[in-house]
Short mmCIF file of C-alpha atoms in Angstrom, two decimals:
data_model
loop_
_atom_site.label_atom_id
_atom_site.label_comp_id
_atom_site.label_asym_id
_atom_site.label_seq_id
_atom_site.Cartn_x
_atom_site.Cartn_y
_atom_site.Cartn_z
CA UNK T 17 -24.47 -101.91 -35.11
CA UNK T 18 -25.58 -104.18 -32.29
CA UNK T 19 -22.87 -106.20 -30.58
CA UNK T 20 -23.25 -108.88 -27.94
CA UNK T 21 -22.35 -107.56 -24.49
CA UNK T 22 -20.00 -109.50 -22.23
CA UNK T 23 -21.66 -111.64 -19.57
CA UNK T 24 -19.68 -109.87 -16.83
CA UNK T 25 -17.71 -106.66 -16.49
CA UNK T 26 -14.40 -105.86 -14.81
CA UNK T 27 -16.03 -103.13 -12.77
CA UNK T 28 -19.44 -101.46 -12.61
CA UNK T 29 -20.25 -98.04 -11.20
CA UNK T 30 -23.81 -96.99 -10.45
CA UNK T 31 -25.14 -93.43 -10.71
CA UNK T 32 -28.32 -92.77 -8.72
CA UNK T 33 -30.47 -89.78 -7.88
CA UNK T 34 -32.81 -90.59 -5.00
CA UNK T 35 -34.83 -87.42 -5.71
CA UNK T 36 -35.48 -88.33 -9.35
CA UNK T 37 -39.01 -89.29 -10.39
CA UNK T 38 -40.37 -92.17 -8.29
CA UNK T 39 -36.85 -92.90 -7.02
CA UNK T 40 -35.91 -92.97 -3.33
CA UNK T 41 -33.27 -94.39 -1.01
CA UNK T 42 -35.10 -97.71 -0.73
CA UNK T 43 -35.30 -98.22 -4.49
CA UNK T 44 -31.60 -97.35 -4.82
CA UNK T 45 -30.69 -99.86 -2.10
CA UNK T 46 -32.88 -102.50 -3.76
CA UNK T 47 -31.09 -101.95 -7.07
CA UNK T 48 -27.67 -102.33 -5.45
CA UNK T 49 -28.83 -105.62 -3.90
CA UNK T 50 -30.17 -106.88 -7.23
CA UNK T 51 -26.96 -106.02 -9.05
CA UNK T 52 -24.93 -107.73 -6.33
CA UNK T 53 -27.06 -110.88 -6.51
CA UNK T 54 -26.65 -110.85 -10.30
CA UNK T 55 -22.85 -110.85 -9.98
CA UNK T 56 -22.42 -107.16 -10.82
CA UNK T 57 -21.95 -105.53 -7.42
CA UNK T 58 -21.27 -101.80 -7.92
CA UNK T 59 -17.67 -100.91 -7.10
CA UNK T 60 -18.94 -97.41 -6.37
CA UNK T 61 -22.34 -95.72 -6.06
CA UNK T 62 -22.31 -92.12 -7.31
CA UNK T 63 -25.09 -90.23 -5.51
CA UNK T 64 -25.97 -87.26 -7.70
CA UNK T 65 -26.18 -84.32 -7.03
CA UNK T 66 -24.12 -84.73 -3.84
CA UNK T 67 -21.40 -86.44 -5.91
CA UNK T 68 -20.14 -85.11 -9.23
CA UNK T 69 -21.02 -87.12 -12.30
CA UNK T 70 -17.92 -89.06 -13.42
CA UNK T 71 -16.13 -88.31 -16.67
CA UNK T 72 -14.29 -90.71 -18.96
CA UNK T 73 -10.94 -90.11 -17.25
CA UNK T 74 -12.33 -91.02 -13.81
CA UNK T 75 -14.00 -94.15 -15.14
CA UNK T 76 -10.89 -95.30 -17.00
CA UNK T 77 -8.68 -94.65 -13.97
CA UNK T 78 -10.95 -96.88 -11.88
CA UNK T 79 -11.10 -99.62 -14.53
CA UNK T 80 -14.85 -99.23 -15.00
CA UNK T 81 -16.31 -101.25 -17.88
CA UNK T 82 -20.02 -100.56 -17.27
CA UNK T 83 -21.70 -97.40 -16.02
CA UNK T 84 -25.25 -98.03 -14.81
CA UNK T 85 -27.48 -94.95 -14.52
CA UNK T 86 -30.61 -95.01 -12.35
CA UNK T 87 -31.97 -91.46 -12.76
CA UNK T 88 -34.34 -89.42 -14.88
CA UNK T 89 -33.74 -88.55 -18.53
CA UNK T 90 -32.29 -85.11 -17.75
CA UNK T 91 -29.56 -86.49 -15.49
CA UNK T 92 -28.84 -89.27 -17.98
CA UNK T 93 -28.28 -86.57 -20.59
CA UNK T 94 -25.89 -84.69 -18.30
CA UNK T 95 -23.95 -87.88 -17.56
CA UNK T 96 -23.64 -88.94 -21.21
CA UNK T 97 -22.36 -85.47 -22.13
CA UNK T 98 -19.45 -85.99 -19.71
CA UNK T 99 -18.47 -89.35 -21.21
CA UNK T 100 -17.36 -88.13 -24.64
CA UNK T 101 -15.89 -91.09 -26.52
CA UNK T 102 -15.53 -93.28 -23.43
CA UNK T 103 -14.89 -96.90 -24.40
CA UNK T 104 -17.11 -98.55 -21.78
CA UNK T 105 -20.79 -99.36 -21.89
CA UNK T 106 -23.74 -97.43 -20.46
CA UNK T 107 -26.65 -99.28 -18.86
CA UNK T 108 -29.73 -97.07 -18.54
CA UNK T 109 -32.25 -98.15 -15.88
CA UNK T 110 -35.76 -96.71 -15.36
CA UNK T 111 -35.12 -94.39 -12.42
CA UNK T 112 -37.11 -91.29 -13.34
CA UNK T 113 -40.69 -90.26 -14.08
CA UNK T 114 -41.03 -90.92 -17.81
CA UNK T 115 -37.94 -93.09 -18.43
CA UNK T 116 -38.09 -92.42 -22.17
CA UNK T 117 -34.50 -93.44 -22.89
CA UNK T 118 -34.86 -96.67 -20.88
CA UNK T 119 -37.97 -97.49 -22.92
CA UNK T 120 -36.10 -96.80 -26.15
CA UNK T 121 -33.31 -99.17 -25.14
CA UNK T 122 -35.25 -101.92 -23.36
CA UNK T 123 -38.85 -101.69 -24.59
CA UNK T 124 -41.92 -99.78 -23.40
CA UNK T 125 -42.66 -102.20 -20.54
CA UNK T 126 -39.10 -102.31 -19.18
CA UNK T 127 -38.45 -102.87 -15.48
CA UNK T 128 -35.39 -102.85 -13.23
CA UNK T 129 -35.88 -106.54 -12.49
CA UNK T 130 -35.97 -107.56 -16.16
CA UNK T 131 -32.99 -105.40 -17.14
CA UNK T 132 -30.78 -106.66 -14.30
CA UNK T 133 -31.80 -110.21 -15.19
CA UNK T 134 -30.80 -109.63 -18.81
CA UNK T 135 -27.47 -108.17 -17.65
CA UNK T 136 -26.83 -111.26 -15.53
CA UNK T 137 -27.61 -113.63 -18.40
CA UNK T 138 -25.48 -111.71 -20.89
CA UNK T 139 -28.42 -111.18 -23.24
CA UNK T 140 -28.09 -107.41 -23.56
CA UNK T 141 -26.67 -105.99 -26.79
CA UNK T 142 -24.34 -103.01 -27.17
CA UNK T 143 -25.27 -100.30 -29.68
CA UNK T 144 -24.92 -96.63 -30.47
CA UNK T 145 -27.85 -94.22 -30.51
CA UNK T 146 -28.88 -91.35 -32.73
CA UNK T 147 -29.32 -87.98 -31.03
CA UNK T 148 -30.33 -84.44 -31.92
CA UNK T 149 -27.32 -82.11 -31.85
CA UNK T 150 -28.24 -78.59 -30.71
CA UNK T 151 -26.39 -75.41 -29.81
CA UNK T 152 -26.82 -76.47 -26.18
CA UNK T 153 -25.55 -80.02 -26.59
CA UNK T 154 -27.18 -83.30 -27.67
CA UNK T 155 -30.74 -84.38 -26.95
CA UNK T 156 -30.84 -88.13 -26.41
CA UNK T 157 -34.64 -88.27 -26.61
CA UNK T 158 -36.17 -85.06 -27.93
CA UNK T 159 -36.05 -81.30 -28.27
CA UNK T 160 -39.01 -78.99 -27.87
CA UNK T 161 -38.32 -75.56 -29.37
CA UNK T 162 -40.49 -72.49 -28.99
CA UNK T 163 -42.65 -70.79 -26.35
CA UNK T 164 -44.11 -74.16 -25.34
CA UNK T 165 -40.71 -75.19 -23.98
CA UNK T 166 -41.16 -72.80 -21.04
CA UNK T 167 -43.38 -75.44 -19.41
CA UNK T 168 -40.14 -77.08 -18.32
CA UNK T 169 -39.79 -74.22 -15.82
CA UNK T 170 -42.97 -75.42 -14.11
CA UNK T 171 -41.51 -78.90 -13.79
CA UNK T 172 -38.69 -77.51 -11.64
CA UNK T 173 -41.19 -76.29 -9.07
CA UNK T 174 -43.07 -79.59 -9.15
CA UNK T 175 -39.85 -81.49 -8.43
CA UNK T 176 -39.18 -79.35 -5.36
CA UNK T 177 -42.86 -79.22 -4.31
CA UNK T 178 -42.48 -75.43 -4.25
CA UNK T 179 -46.07 -74.16 -4.56
CA UNK T 180 -45.07 -70.52 -4.95
CA UNK T 181 -42.66 -71.37 -7.77
CA UNK T 182 -45.25 -73.64 -9.40
CA UNK T 183 -47.92 -70.93 -9.36
CA UNK T 184 -45.58 -68.26 -10.70
CA UNK T 185 -44.07 -70.49 -13.39
CA UNK T 186 -47.49 -71.81 -14.41
CA UNK T 187 -48.83 -68.35 -15.13
CA UNK T 188 -45.64 -67.38 -16.96
CA UNK T 189 -45.74 -70.56 -19.06
CA UNK T 190 -49.35 -69.95 -20.13
CA UNK T 191 -48.56 -66.34 -21.06
CA UNK T 192 -45.37 -67.25 -22.92
CA UNK T 193 -47.01 -70.06 -24.86
CA UNK T 194 -50.01 -67.93 -25.81
CA UNK T 195 -48.16 -64.73 -26.74
CA UNK T 196 -44.53 -65.73 -27.36
CA UNK T 197 -43.04 -65.49 -30.83
CA UNK T 198 -43.70 -68.70 -32.80
CA UNK T 199 -40.93 -70.82 -34.31
CA UNK T 200 -40.75 -71.11 -38.10
CA UNK T 201 -39.08 -73.96 -39.99
CA UNK T 202 -36.94 -72.21 -42.62
CA UNK T 203 -34.56 -74.90 -43.94
CA UNK T 204 -36.15 -76.98 -45.30
CA UNK T 205 -39.24 -74.80 -45.58
CA UNK T 206 -42.10 -76.88 -44.17
CA UNK T 207 -45.20 -76.31 -42.08
CA UNK T 208 -47.18 -73.16 -41.43
CA UNK T 209 -45.49 -69.97 -42.69
CA UNK T 210 -46.41 -68.24 -39.43
CA UNK T 211 -44.77 -71.01 -37.41
CA UNK T 212 -45.68 -72.97 -34.29
CA UNK T 213 -45.85 -72.50 -30.53
CA UNK T 214 -43.70 -75.60 -30.19
CA UNK T 215 -41.65 -77.73 -32.57
CA UNK T 216 -40.78 -81.24 -31.41
CA UNK T 217 -37.66 -82.88 -32.88
CA UNK T 218 -36.29 -86.39 -32.31
CA UNK T 219 -33.79 -88.67 -34.05
CA UNK T 220 -35.06 -92.04 -32.84
CA UNK T 221 -35.44 -93.38 -36.38
CA UNK T 222 -32.16 -91.96 -37.70
CA UNK T 223 -33.15 -88.78 -39.50
CA UNK T 224 -34.88 -86.02 -37.59
CA UNK T 225 -38.64 -86.33 -37.17
CA UNK T 226 -40.44 -82.98 -36.96
CA UNK T 227 -43.84 -82.25 -35.40
CA UNK T 228 -45.40 -78.80 -35.08
CA UNK T 229 -47.78 -77.88 -32.24
CA UNK T 230 -50.06 -74.90 -31.90
CA UNK T 231 -52.89 -73.84 -29.62
CA UNK T 232 -55.82 -71.46 -29.91
CA UNK T 233 -56.86 -69.62 -26.76
CA UNK T 234 -55.71 -69.72 -23.15
CA UNK T 235 -57.74 -72.81 -22.26
CA UNK T 236 -56.21 -74.88 -25.05
CA UNK T 237 -52.75 -73.55 -24.21
CA UNK T 238 -53.16 -74.57 -20.58
CA UNK T 239 -54.48 -78.03 -21.49
CA UNK T 240 -51.62 -78.66 -23.89
CA UNK T 241 -49.10 -77.36 -21.37
CA UNK T 242 -50.36 -79.61 -18.60
CA UNK T 243 -50.02 -82.60 -20.96
CA UNK T 244 -46.41 -81.56 -21.56
CA UNK T 245 -45.82 -81.02 -17.85
CA UNK T 246 -47.39 -84.20 -16.51
CA UNK T 247 -46.88 -86.67 -19.33
CA UNK T 248 -44.31 -85.12 -21.66
CA UNK T 249 -46.64 -86.72 -24.21
CA UNK T 250 -46.55 -84.17 -26.99
CA UNK T 251 -47.93 -86.61 -29.55
CA UNK T 252 -51.24 -86.75 -27.66
CA UNK T 253 -52.24 -83.24 -28.72
CA UNK T 254 -53.22 -82.00 -32.20
CA UNK T 255 -50.15 -81.42 -34.33
CA UNK T 256 -48.78 -81.23 -37.85
CA UNK T 257 -46.45 -83.99 -38.99
CA UNK T 258 -43.73 -82.08 -40.84
CA UNK T 259 -41.74 -85.05 -42.12
CA UNK T 260 -38.13 -86.11 -41.71
CA UNK T 261 -34.74 -84.65 -42.65
CA UNK T 262 -31.11 -85.01 -41.52
CA UNK T 263 -30.83 -81.34 -40.54
CA UNK T 264 -33.27 -78.51 -39.88
CA UNK T 265 -32.98 -74.79 -39.17
CA UNK T 266 -35.66 -72.83 -37.33
CA UNK T 267 -35.98 -69.16 -36.52
CA UNK T 268 -38.08 -66.82 -34.43
CA UNK T 269 -38.43 -63.12 -33.72
CA UNK T 270 -37.31 -63.79 -30.13
CA UNK T 271 -34.66 -66.05 -28.55
CA UNK T 272 -35.95 -69.61 -28.82
CA UNK T 273 -36.75 -71.46 -25.59
CA UNK T 274 -35.55 -75.08 -25.67
CA UNK T 275 -36.56 -78.13 -23.65
CA UNK T 276 -33.88 -80.81 -24.11
CA UNK T 277 -34.76 -84.19 -22.59
CA UNK T 278 -37.07 -82.35 -20.20
CA UNK T 279 -34.54 -79.69 -19.13
CA UNK T 280 -34.75 -75.97 -20.02
CA UNK T 281 -32.14 -74.12 -22.07
CA UNK T 282 -32.13 -70.77 -23.87
CA UNK T 283 -31.31 -70.67 -27.57
CA UNK T 284 -30.73 -67.91 -30.10
CA UNK T 285 -33.25 -66.50 -32.58
CA UNK T 286 -31.98 -69.01 -35.14
CA UNK T 287 -31.21 -72.62 -34.23
CA UNK T 288 -30.03 -75.62 -36.26
CA UNK T 289 -30.67 -79.22 -35.24
CA UNK T 290 -28.78 -82.16 -36.75
CA UNK T 291 -29.08 -85.92 -36.44
CA UNK T 292 -25.82 -87.36 -35.06
CA UNK T 293 -24.57 -90.71 -33.81
CA UNK T 294 -23.42 -90.68 -30.19
CA UNK T 295 -19.95 -92.24 -29.76
CA UNK T 296 -20.76 -94.02 -26.50
CA UNK T 297 -22.10 -97.59 -26.46
CA UNK T 298 -25.43 -98.33 -24.73
CA UNK T 299 -26.62 -101.70 -23.45
CA UNK T 300 -30.16 -102.63 -24.39
CA UNK T 301 -32.55 -105.31 -25.47
CA UNK T 302 -31.78 -106.73 -28.91
CA UNK T 303 -35.53 -106.73 -29.60
CA UNK T 304 -35.84 -103.02 -28.77
CA UNK T 305 -32.95 -102.21 -31.12
#
């Protein structure tokens, strides 16, 4: 349920990551100035990864009512996991490369300027979000399961501009995607019996939405992988729409690689994903909700 957010908060903390996406020290300083001008000067700026991400106890002890996060989707996920059932409100700002959660909350054309302006005017609404619960924690945006998820390893090298790591991970990702054991949807039974190189799962609309991706040949594998790496735009490639359900179980002949909100995790040979409601409240545009 959407609830009107208060026009001002007792205290606001800001989490930033100057190395995230297009972020840098100047953009972080500009955001602090904008928040201050809007009457929401941060009582503390948490500079991840140098500073630990705060948990609910730390926020409550400091009297924080609003936690603003100016990072990429992966760091947002890590921060939300630490909040548990915290009673404050989370303000997600577009501080990464894709900013998928910010777009979900504020609209596809969201900007820092517009969001801070809406915060100042009290026009943001508070609401809970659906997420995909996995064995490795919740995915706020999406899960990619299967050999295709190993492309997340390449992203790590790109972030660090490590050419040796990029080259090594790129070759490994192509090999894994082309020859790795596919993922089969077994409960409910949908899609190709032989499975897919990648299964994408999200809970944006409430129930889980399932899409299966495959590729024929090294060239197609590489093209699809680069789309995942650069754009994280899985919908752009050919895929099977497998429908919706509240819960799904998948299996493979090998441990299932997972990409959760852009970050790599290792799963078991059988994984179950469930649509859940996150307990924390997020601030966003009423129109986007």
